[in-house]
Amino acid sequence: MEPAAAARGSGYTYEQYKETADWLLAHTHHRPSLAIICGSGLGGLADLLKDPVTFNYKDIPNFPQSTVAGHAGQLVFGTLAGVTCLVMNGRFHMYEGYPLWKVTFPVRIFCLLGAKSLIVTNAAGGLNPGYQVGDIMVIRDHINMPGMAGVNPLTGPNDERFGPRFPAMSDAYDEELRSLALAVGKELGFGASLHEGTYCTLGGPNYETVAECRFLHKLGADTVGMSTVPEVIVARHCGLRVFGFSLVTNKSVLEYGARERANHAEVLEAGRHAARKLERLVSVLVERMKGKGLV
Ligand code: HPA
């Protein structure tokens, strides 16, 4: 980061955020009230949108580029269950070498575009021994490991135009949306494959050691991944209502001598397998949110 950017905290000026948002508003007639961020292998959600208008990240002013397989690098506007949405197909991660102000840049754009709610999705390891590959966990809370070491997207001078210096995080994941999602999952027959729990984020890119998995599970984490939390923090800072879920793409290794090891191909494959299930959950959830005036 050049010195001026370091002094600002975010490497972007408010004018740059505005420039990107205004460019998008000038290039689409859609005015999204809901934004959805897709995790690894979960980009199929973008295909659900009607009347889609798609932008490649490389064509959007100031937008970072996605470098990970399974992340398309597209922003897709359209309607889902009658709600105008914006789907981010391909997110940014700390392990790609991006500072967190860059990882979370799109969230402030969603806010400036007028979105009021954010749905975050991720592929995650299942730390809770009761979770199986393909299970879905509604995120009730998170543990921000990089944040505990001082790595936080809100570090640096605060821009009050986005939100307060010290935002609360005790109610980060909206209670009404969580209970609605659990009710929808029940209705769709997800049964014991739907959970509610705590997501823990790490910096990555390596998967966890056995000792780390045991430690995180003892701390109270049910799933572990390398994303989501920075975006949620910035979303809550700027007042977006947040709902999130993890797709369990692998079981975390909690025993020495276990034969399974996490790998990216397995993560993407599990995402592909569970895609229909996730798509149904999200589209019915959005429909119900609309019915209840929550979006
Ligand atoms: N650990 C961290 N990130 C992940 C995992 C995991 O086991 N699976 C998918 N993303």
Short mmCIF file of C-alpha atoms and ligand atoms in Angstrom, two decimals:
data_model
loop_
_atom_site.label_atom_id
_atom_site.label_comp_id
_atom_site.label_asym_id
_atom_site.label_seq_id
_atom_site.Cartn_x
_atom_site.Cartn_y
_atom_site.Cartn_z
CA MET A 1 0.00 0.00 0.00
CA GLU A 2 1.44 3.43 -0.85
CA PRO A 3 1.84 5.80 2.19
CA ALA A 4 -1.25 7.91 1.40
CA ALA A 5 -3.41 4.78 1.22
CA ALA A 6 -1.95 3.50 4.51
CA ALA A 7 -2.95 6.76 6.19
CA ARG A 8 -6.52 6.37 4.86
CA GLY A 9 -6.86 2.77 6.09
CA SER A 10 -8.74 1.82 2.99
CA GLY A 11 -6.66 2.11 -0.15
CA TYR A 12 -9.75 3.52 -1.88
CA THR A 13 -11.07 7.04 -1.54
CA TYR A 14 -14.80 7.64 -1.07
CA GLU A 15 -14.74 9.12 -4.60
CA GLN A 16 -13.44 5.83 -6.02
CA TYR A 17 -16.23 3.84 -4.35
CA LYS A 18 -18.69 6.38 -5.78
CA GLU A 19 -17.11 6.21 -9.22
CA THR A 20 -17.58 2.43 -9.36
CA ALA A 21 -21.16 2.56 -8.06
CA ASP A 22 -22.11 5.37 -10.46
CA TRP A 23 -20.53 3.50 -13.39
CA LEU A 24 -22.62 0.41 -12.60
CA LEU A 25 -25.81 2.47 -12.16
CA ALA A 26 -25.17 4.06 -15.55
CA HIS A 27 -24.71 0.64 -17.22
CA THR A 28 -27.77 -1.22 -15.90
CA HIS A 29 -31.41 -0.42 -15.27
CA HIS A 30 -31.47 -2.77 -12.27
CA ARG A 31 -31.58 -1.22 -8.79
CA PRO A 32 -30.75 -4.14 -6.43
CA SER A 33 -32.13 -4.29 -2.90
CA LEU A 34 -30.33 -7.59 -2.18
CA ALA A 35 -26.74 -8.64 -2.87
CA ILE A 36 -25.55 -12.27 -2.83
CA ILE A 37 -21.89 -13.32 -2.60
CA CYS A 38 -21.18 -16.81 -3.95
CA GLY A 39 -18.55 -19.07 -2.41
CA SER A 40 -16.32 -21.59 -4.20
CA GLY A 41 -18.35 -23.71 -6.62
CA LEU A 42 -21.61 -21.94 -5.68
CA GLY A 43 -21.74 -19.53 -8.61
CA GLY A 44 -24.76 -21.35 -10.09
CA LEU A 45 -26.90 -18.94 -8.07
CA ALA A 46 -26.22 -16.33 -10.76
CA ASP A 47 -28.00 -18.56 -13.32
CA LEU A 48 -31.23 -18.21 -11.35
CA LEU A 49 -31.52 -14.51 -12.18
CA LYS A 50 -34.10 -13.38 -14.72
CA ASP A 51 -33.34 -10.49 -17.09
CA PRO A 52 -29.60 -10.77 -16.27
CA VAL A 53 -27.09 -8.01 -16.92
CA THR A 54 -23.53 -9.30 -16.47
CA PHE A 55 -20.27 -7.42 -15.94
CA ASN A 56 -16.80 -8.95 -15.90
CA TYR A 57 -14.76 -7.61 -13.00
CA LYS A 58 -12.03 -6.56 -15.42
CA ASP A 59 -14.43 -4.12 -17.12
CA ILE A 60 -15.64 -2.43 -13.90
CA PRO A 61 -13.61 0.63 -12.81
CA ASN A 62 -11.54 0.00 -9.64
CA PHE A 63 -12.77 -3.60 -9.25
CA PRO A 64 -10.17 -6.17 -8.07
CA GLN A 65 -9.65 -9.37 -10.11
CA SER A 66 -10.51 -12.89 -8.91
CA THR A 67 -7.58 -15.33 -9.18
CA VAL A 68 -9.13 -18.56 -7.84
CA ALA A 69 -10.42 -21.55 -9.86
CA GLY A 70 -14.17 -21.90 -9.31
CA HIS A 71 -14.68 -18.13 -9.01
CA ALA A 72 -15.96 -16.67 -12.30
CA GLY A 73 -15.19 -12.98 -11.77
CA GLN A 74 -18.58 -11.61 -12.71
CA LEU A 75 -21.17 -9.32 -11.19
CA VAL A 76 -24.65 -10.29 -12.35
CA PHE A 77 -27.72 -8.07 -11.86
CA GLY A 78 -31.22 -9.46 -12.34
CA THR A 79 -34.39 -10.51 -10.56
CA LEU A 80 -34.95 -13.54 -8.34
CA ALA A 81 -38.47 -14.31 -7.11
CA GLY A 82 -39.41 -10.77 -8.12
CA VAL A 83 -36.64 -9.18 -6.07
CA THR A 84 -33.94 -7.15 -7.84
CA CYS A 85 -30.64 -8.79 -6.89
CA LEU A 86 -26.97 -8.51 -7.54
CA VAL A 87 -24.92 -11.73 -7.50
CA MET A 88 -21.18 -11.57 -7.00
CA ASN A 89 -19.81 -14.64 -8.71
CA GLY A 90 -16.25 -14.88 -7.43
CA ARG A 91 -15.07 -13.21 -4.24
CA PHE A 92 -11.67 -11.99 -3.12
CA HIS A 93 -9.60 -13.54 -0.35
CA MET A 94 -6.76 -12.53 1.90
CA TYR A 95 -4.70 -15.50 0.69
CA GLU A 96 -4.67 -14.08 -2.84
CA GLY A 97 -2.52 -11.31 -1.41
CA TYR A 98 -5.30 -8.72 -1.26
CA PRO A 99 -5.52 -6.41 1.75
CA LEU A 100 -8.91 -6.63 3.43
CA TRP A 101 -9.99 -3.19 2.19
CA LYS A 102 -9.73 -4.66 -1.32
CA VAL A 103 -11.42 -7.95 -0.37
CA THR A 104 -14.38 -5.96 0.96
CA PHE A 105 -14.50 -3.25 -1.74
CA PRO A 106 -17.60 -4.78 -3.42
CA VAL A 107 -19.62 -4.63 -0.19
CA ARG A 108 -19.39 -0.84 -0.02
CA ILE A 109 -20.37 -0.76 -3.69
CA PHE A 110 -23.51 -2.81 -2.85
CA CYS A 111 -24.29 -0.26 -0.17
CA LEU A 112 -23.86 2.69 -2.54
CA LEU A 113 -26.02 0.91 -5.14
CA GLY A 114 -28.83 0.95 -2.61
CA ALA A 115 -28.82 -2.69 -1.45
CA LYS A 116 -30.31 -3.19 2.02
CA SER A 117 -29.47 -6.85 2.59
CA LEU A 118 -26.60 -9.22 1.91
CA ILE A 119 -26.57 -13.01 1.63
CA VAL A 120 -23.10 -14.55 2.00
CA THR A 121 -22.31 -18.15 1.10
CA ASN A 122 -19.15 -20.17 1.51
CA ALA A 123 -17.65 -23.59 1.11
CA ALA A 124 -16.31 -24.75 4.46
CA GLY A 125 -14.78 -27.60 6.36
CA GLY A 126 -17.09 -29.26 8.87
CA LEU A 127 -15.45 -29.14 12.31
CA ASN A 128 -18.58 -30.35 14.08
CA PRO A 129 -18.37 -34.16 13.91
CA GLY A 130 -22.16 -34.26 13.42
CA TYR A 131 -21.88 -32.42 10.10
CA GLN A 132 -21.63 -34.41 6.85
CA VAL A 133 -20.37 -33.41 3.40
CA GLY A 134 -23.25 -31.66 1.60
CA ASP A 135 -24.84 -30.35 4.81
CA ILE A 136 -25.79 -26.70 5.05
CA MET A 137 -25.15 -24.56 8.11
CA VAL A 138 -27.01 -21.31 8.65
CA ILE A 139 -24.42 -18.99 10.21
CA ARG A 140 -25.52 -17.85 13.66
CA ASP A 141 -22.21 -16.26 14.58
CA HIS A 142 -18.56 -16.10 13.56
CA ILE A 143 -15.06 -16.20 15.02
CA ASN A 144 -12.66 -13.81 13.32
CA MET A 145 -9.18 -15.29 13.84
CA PRO A 146 -7.29 -12.71 11.69
CA GLY A 147 -9.26 -9.99 13.51
CA MET A 148 -7.91 -11.22 16.85
CA ALA A 149 -4.43 -10.66 15.45
CA GLY A 150 -5.30 -7.12 14.36
CA VAL A 151 -6.15 -7.89 10.73
CA ASN A 152 -9.53 -6.25 10.17
CA PRO A 153 -11.08 -4.55 7.11
CA LEU A 154 -12.07 -1.52 9.25
CA THR A 155 -8.50 -0.85 10.43
CA GLY A 156 -7.36 2.74 9.84
CA PRO A 157 -9.25 6.02 9.86
CA ASN A 158 -13.03 5.53 9.90
CA ASP A 159 -15.18 6.98 7.12
CA GLU A 160 -18.42 8.03 8.87
CA ARG A 161 -20.17 8.15 5.49
CA PHE A 162 -20.15 4.34 5.61
CA GLY A 163 -20.64 3.73 9.32
CA PRO A 164 -19.51 4.23 12.93
CA ARG A 165 -15.99 3.78 14.33
CA PHE A 166 -17.01 0.92 16.64
CA PRO A 167 -19.77 -1.18 15.06
CA ALA A 168 -21.44 -3.90 17.15
CA MET A 169 -21.06 -7.49 15.91
CA SER A 170 -23.14 -9.33 18.54
CA ASP A 171 -26.13 -9.37 16.18
CA ALA A 172 -24.23 -9.63 12.88
CA TYR A 173 -26.42 -12.40 11.45
CA ASP A 174 -30.06 -11.34 11.31
CA GLU A 175 -32.25 -13.38 13.64
CA GLU A 176 -35.42 -13.05 11.55
CA LEU A 177 -33.66 -14.24 8.39
CA ARG A 178 -32.03 -17.13 10.23
CA SER A 179 -35.31 -18.45 11.55
CA LEU A 180 -36.95 -17.92 8.17
CA ALA A 181 -34.15 -19.91 6.46
CA LEU A 182 -34.44 -22.74 8.99
CA ALA A 183 -38.20 -22.87 8.44
CA VAL A 184 -37.72 -22.89 4.64
CA GLY A 185 -35.10 -25.67 4.93
CA LYS A 186 -37.52 -27.72 7.03
CA GLU A 187 -40.28 -27.18 4.49
CA LEU A 188 -37.96 -28.28 1.67
CA GLY A 189 -37.23 -31.52 3.57
CA PHE A 190 -33.59 -30.83 4.41
CA GLY A 191 -34.08 -32.49 7.81
CA ALA A 192 -30.90 -33.28 9.71
CA SER A 193 -28.69 -31.94 6.90
CA LEU A 194 -29.52 -28.35 7.89
CA HIS A 195 -27.80 -26.84 10.92
CA GLU A 196 -27.26 -23.53 12.62
CA GLY A 197 -23.81 -22.78 14.01
CA THR A 198 -20.61 -20.78 14.19
CA TYR A 199 -18.27 -20.15 11.26
CA CYS A 200 -14.58 -19.49 11.86
CA THR A 201 -12.42 -17.72 9.31
CA LEU A 202 -8.68 -18.20 8.88
CA GLY A 203 -6.25 -16.54 6.48
CA GLY A 204 -5.47 -19.69 4.45
CA PRO A 205 -4.46 -20.76 1.86
CA ASN A 206 -3.38 -24.02 3.49
CA TYR A 207 -6.01 -26.20 5.08
CA GLU A 208 -5.80 -26.74 8.83
CA THR A 209 -3.64 -29.08 10.84
CA VAL A 210 -5.29 -31.65 13.10
CA ALA A 211 -4.26 -29.60 16.16
CA GLU A 212 -5.78 -26.45 14.62
CA CYS A 213 -9.05 -28.25 13.87
CA ARG A 214 -9.24 -29.54 17.44
CA PHE A 215 -8.47 -26.07 18.78
CA LEU A 216 -11.11 -24.37 16.62
CA HIS A 217 -13.74 -26.95 17.50
CA LYS A 218 -12.99 -26.51 21.22
CA LEU A 219 -13.41 -22.76 20.73
CA GLY A 220 -16.96 -23.36 19.55
CA ALA A 221 -16.58 -23.26 15.77
CA ASP A 222 -18.71 -25.65 13.70
CA THR A 223 -17.33 -24.80 10.25
CA VAL A 224 -14.04 -23.31 9.07
CA GLY A 225 -13.13 -21.43 5.91
CA MET A 226 -11.07 -18.62 4.42
CA SER A 227 -13.66 -15.97 3.62
CA THR A 228 -16.96 -14.29 4.50
CA VAL A 229 -16.17 -12.62 7.82
CA PRO A 230 -14.41 -9.51 6.39
CA GLU A 231 -17.38 -8.94 4.06
CA VAL A 232 -19.85 -9.38 6.91
CA ILE A 233 -17.97 -6.88 9.10
CA VAL A 234 -17.99 -4.24 6.36
CA ALA A 235 -21.64 -4.98 5.55
CA ARG A 236 -22.69 -4.55 9.18
CA HIS A 237 -20.57 -1.40 9.43
CA CYS A 238 -22.60 0.16 6.62
CA GLY A 239 -25.91 -1.10 8.01
CA LEU A 240 -26.75 -4.00 5.68
CA ARG A 241 -28.93 -6.79 7.05
CA VAL A 242 -26.85 -9.99 6.77
CA PHE A 243 -27.72 -13.65 6.31
CA GLY A 244 -25.15 -16.36 5.57
CA PHE A 245 -24.64 -20.08 5.20
CA SER A 246 -21.79 -22.55 4.84
CA LEU A 247 -21.92 -25.56 2.59
CA VAL A 248 -19.90 -28.34 4.23
CA THR A 249 -17.63 -29.51 1.40
CA ASN A 250 -15.34 -31.70 3.51
CA LYS A 251 -15.11 -33.00 7.03
CA SER A 252 -12.27 -31.39 8.95
CA VAL A 253 -9.64 -33.88 10.03
CA LEU A 254 -9.79 -34.17 13.81
CA GLU A 255 -7.90 -37.47 14.21
CA TYR A 256 -4.29 -38.34 13.48
CA GLY A 257 -3.86 -41.14 10.97
CA ALA A 258 -7.12 -40.28 9.16
CA ARG A 259 -6.92 -41.09 5.46
CA GLU A 260 -8.92 -38.13 4.14
CA ARG A 261 -7.23 -34.75 3.45
CA ALA A 262 -8.94 -31.54 2.34
CA ASN A 263 -8.33 -30.48 -1.27
CA HIS A 264 -9.76 -27.83 -3.59
CA ALA A 265 -11.09 -30.29 -6.20
CA GLU A 266 -13.17 -32.01 -3.52
CA VAL A 267 -14.46 -28.64 -2.33
CA LEU A 268 -15.60 -27.67 -5.85
CA GLU A 269 -17.13 -31.11 -6.46
CA ALA A 270 -19.17 -30.94 -3.23
CA GLY A 271 -20.33 -27.46 -4.30
CA ARG A 272 -21.51 -28.81 -7.65
CA HIS A 273 -23.35 -31.68 -5.96
CA ALA A 274 -25.19 -29.48 -3.50
CA ALA A 275 -25.83 -26.66 -5.97
CA ARG A 276 -29.52 -27.48 -6.62
CA LYS A 277 -30.25 -27.75 -2.91
CA LEU A 278 -28.63 -24.39 -2.22
CA GLU A 279 -30.36 -22.74 -5.14
CA ARG A 280 -33.74 -23.94 -3.87
CA LEU A 281 -32.98 -22.70 -0.37
CA VAL A 282 -31.90 -19.26 -1.60
CA SER A 283 -34.74 -18.75 -4.06
CA VAL A 284 -37.48 -19.78 -1.63
CA LEU A 285 -35.83 -17.71 1.10
CA VAL A 286 -35.78 -14.62 -1.15
CA GLU A 287 -39.42 -15.21 -2.09
CA ARG A 288 -40.37 -15.41 1.62
CA MET A 289 -38.26 -12.35 2.44
CA LYS A 290 -40.23 -10.46 -0.15
CA GLY A 291 -43.55 -11.76 1.21
CA LYS A 292 -42.62 -10.53 4.69
CA GLY A 293 -41.33 -7.17 3.50
CA LEU A 294 -37.78 -8.06 4.59
CA VAL A 295 -36.26 -7.08 1.25
N1 HPA B 1 -10.77 -25.36 5.65
C1 HPA B 1 -10.70 -24.09 5.24
N2 HPA B 1 -11.38 -23.64 4.19
C2 HPA B 1 -12.17 -24.50 3.53
C3 HPA B 1 -12.27 -25.84 3.91
C4 HPA B 1 -11.53 -26.30 5.03
O1 HPA B 1 -11.56 -27.48 5.43
N3 HPA B 1 -13.15 -26.43 3.04
C5 HPA B 1 -13.56 -25.46 2.19
N4 HPA B 1 -12.95 -24.29 2.47
#
